[in-house]
PDB file of C-alpha atoms in Angstrom:
ATOM      1  CA  UNK Q   1       8.602   8.707  26.698  1.00 89.00           C
ATOM      2  CA  UNK Q   2       4.924   8.247  27.461  1.00 89.00           C
ATOM      3  CA  UNK Q   3       2.401   5.485  26.195  1.00 90.00           C
ATOM      4  CA  UNK Q   4      -0.441   8.173  25.763  1.00 91.00           C
ATOM      5  CA  UNK Q   5       1.704  10.251  23.521  1.00 91.00           C
ATOM      6  CA  UNK Q   6       3.338  10.699  20.087  1.00 88.00           C
ATOM      7  CA  UNK Q   7       6.998   9.312  20.527  1.00 87.00           C
ATOM      8  CA  UNK Q   8      10.032  11.655  19.757  1.00 87.00           C
ATOM      9  CA  UNK Q   9      11.845  11.732  16.639  1.00 89.00           C
ATOM     10  CA  UNK Q  10      14.482   9.007  16.816  1.00 91.00           C
ATOM     11  CA  UNK Q  11      18.070   9.766  16.004  1.00 91.00           C
ATOM     12  CA  UNK Q  12      21.267   7.572  15.751  1.00 93.00           C
ATOM     13  CA  UNK Q  13      21.560   7.937  19.716  1.00 92.00           C
ATOM     14  CA  UNK Q  14      17.831   6.814  20.357  1.00 89.00           C
ATOM     15  CA  UNK Q  15      18.887   3.690  22.751  1.00 92.00           C
ATOM     16  CA  UNK Q  16      21.321   6.048  25.172  1.00 90.00           C
ATOM     17  CA  UNK Q  17      19.445   7.050  27.989  1.00 88.00           C
ATOM     18  CA  UNK Q  18      21.700  10.298  28.471  1.00 85.00           C
ATOM     19  CA  UNK Q  19      19.889  11.862  25.717  1.00 78.00           C
ATOM     20  CA  UNK Q  20      16.970  12.170  28.100  1.00 73.00           C
ATOM     21  CA  UNK Q  21      14.131  11.720  25.627  1.00 84.00           C
ATOM     22  CA  UNK Q  22      14.476   8.268  24.975  1.00 88.00           C
ATOM     23  CA  UNK Q  23      13.725   6.473  28.468  1.00 88.00           C
ATOM     24  CA  UNK Q  24      11.294   3.740  28.346  1.00 91.00           C
ATOM     25  CA  UNK Q  25       7.793   4.896  29.763  1.00 91.00           C
ATOM     26  CA  UNK Q  26       7.502   2.609  32.680  1.00 92.00           C
ATOM     27  CA  UNK Q  27      11.115   1.147  33.207  1.00 93.00           C
ATOM     28  CA  UNK Q  28      14.261   2.946  34.398  1.00 91.00           C
ATOM     29  CA  UNK Q  29      16.173   2.443  31.325  1.00 92.00           C
ATOM     30  CA  UNK Q  30      16.722   3.590  27.633  1.00 92.00           C
ATOM     31  CA  UNK Q  31      14.474   2.015  24.923  1.00 95.00           C
ATOM     32  CA  UNK Q  32      16.039  -0.973  23.240  1.00 96.00           C
ATOM     33  CA  UNK Q  33      17.041  -1.183  19.715  1.00 97.00           C
ATOM     34  CA  UNK Q  34      14.043  -3.653  18.999  1.00 97.00           C
ATOM     35  CA  UNK Q  35      11.524  -0.812  20.363  1.00 96.00           C
ATOM     36  CA  UNK Q  36      13.166   1.783  18.514  1.00 96.00           C
ATOM     37  CA  UNK Q  37      12.718  -0.334  15.328  1.00 97.00           C
ATOM     38  CA  UNK Q  38       8.967  -1.090  16.186  1.00 96.00           C
ATOM     39  CA  UNK Q  39       8.673   2.770  16.751  1.00 94.00           C
ATOM     40  CA  UNK Q  40      10.072   3.353  13.438  1.00 95.00           C
ATOM     41  CA  UNK Q  41       7.371   0.811  12.128  1.00 96.00           C
ATOM     42  CA  UNK Q  42       9.842  -1.921  11.251  1.00 97.00           C
ATOM     43  CA  UNK Q  43       8.172  -5.415  11.119  1.00 97.00           C
ATOM     44  CA  UNK Q  44       8.784  -7.249  14.458  1.00 97.00           C
ATOM     45  CA  UNK Q  45      10.946  -9.870  12.407  1.00 97.00           C
ATOM     46  CA  UNK Q  46      12.998  -7.329  10.620  1.00 97.00           C
ATOM     47  CA  UNK Q  47      16.776  -8.614  10.957  1.00 97.00           C
ATOM     48  CA  UNK Q  48      19.253  -5.866  11.034  1.00 98.00           C
ATOM     49  CA  UNK Q  49      23.121  -6.383  10.449  1.00 98.00           C
ATOM     50  CA  UNK Q  50      26.066  -5.397  12.256  1.00 98.00           C
ATOM     51  CA  UNK Q  51      26.915  -4.044  15.757  1.00 97.00           C
ATOM     52  CA  UNK Q  52      24.225  -2.394  18.111  1.00 95.00           C
ATOM     53  CA  UNK Q  53      25.877   0.697  17.065  1.00 95.00           C
ATOM     54  CA  UNK Q  54      25.317  -0.016  13.505  1.00 97.00           C
ATOM     55  CA  UNK Q  55      21.844  -1.107  14.121  1.00 97.00           C
ATOM     56  CA  UNK Q  56      21.133   1.828  16.173  1.00 96.00           C
ATOM     57  CA  UNK Q  57      22.478   4.154  13.513  1.00 96.00           C
ATOM     58  CA  UNK Q  58      20.595   2.339  10.753  1.00 97.00           C
ATOM     59  CA  UNK Q  59      17.067   2.731  12.868  1.00 97.00           C
ATOM     60  CA  UNK Q  60      17.672   6.334  13.610  1.00 95.00           C
ATOM     61  CA  UNK Q  61      18.591   7.501  10.208  1.00 97.00           C
ATOM     62  CA  UNK Q  62      15.618   5.554   8.783  1.00 96.00           C
ATOM     63  CA  UNK Q  63      12.272   7.010   7.389  1.00 96.00           C
ATOM     64  CA  UNK Q  64       9.571   5.194   9.194  1.00 95.00           C
ATOM     65  CA  UNK Q  65       8.423   2.373   7.059  1.00 95.00           C
ATOM     66  CA  UNK Q  66       4.786   3.363   6.863  1.00 96.00           C
ATOM     67  CA  UNK Q  67       5.793   6.877   6.215  1.00 96.00           C
ATOM     68  CA  UNK Q  68       7.987   5.409   3.325  1.00 96.00           C
ATOM     69  CA  UNK Q  69       5.139   3.176   2.121  1.00 96.00           C
ATOM     70  CA  UNK Q  70       2.728   6.115   2.082  1.00 98.00           C
ATOM     71  CA  UNK Q  71       4.874   8.140   0.090  1.00 98.00           C
ATOM     72  CA  UNK Q  72       5.645   5.513  -2.436  1.00 98.00           C
ATOM     73  CA  UNK Q  73       1.853   4.721  -2.920  1.00 98.00           C
ATOM     74  CA  UNK Q  74       1.169   8.607  -3.563  1.00 98.00           C
ATOM     75  CA  UNK Q  75       3.976   8.829  -5.907  1.00 98.00           C
ATOM     76  CA  UNK Q  76       2.716   5.828  -7.737  1.00 98.00           C
ATOM     77  CA  UNK Q  77      -0.736   7.242  -8.071  1.00 96.00           C
ATOM     78  CA  UNK Q  78       0.435  10.583  -9.218  1.00 96.00           C
ATOM     79  CA  UNK Q  79       2.455   9.047 -11.834  1.00 96.00           C
ATOM     80  CA  UNK Q  80      -0.665   6.675 -13.045  1.00 96.00           C
ATOM     81  CA  UNK Q  81      -2.619   9.972 -13.023  1.00 94.00           C
ATOM     82  CA  UNK Q  82       0.138  11.824 -15.181  1.00 94.00           C
ATOM     83  CA  UNK Q  83       0.229   8.603 -17.644  1.00 93.00           C
ATOM     84  CA  UNK Q  84      -3.759   8.956 -17.987  1.00 91.00           C
ATOM     85  CA  UNK Q  85      -3.387  12.791 -18.750  1.00 87.00           C
ATOM     86  CA  UNK Q  86      -4.782  13.882 -15.403  1.00 79.00           C
ATOM     87  CA  UNK Q  87      -1.910  15.594 -14.086  1.00 65.00           C
TER      88      UNK Q  87
END
């Protein structure tokens, strides 16, 4: 990965360096679970439960938090417009 480019889509194997696409941009290692969570826009203090494998699976299967939030806002606005008869 590179600091000046878009991160790849994260999968459940996002902390495994053997997948090739999840290497840290400046260090010879895979990204950590916390770094993967930040890429998925989880808050820095979000607490995951379970083993590292379970946490990595949760992160890789997640829709980025900010994407989910934007979708939710759009759905609410659409439903409000329908209630007002504008849809």
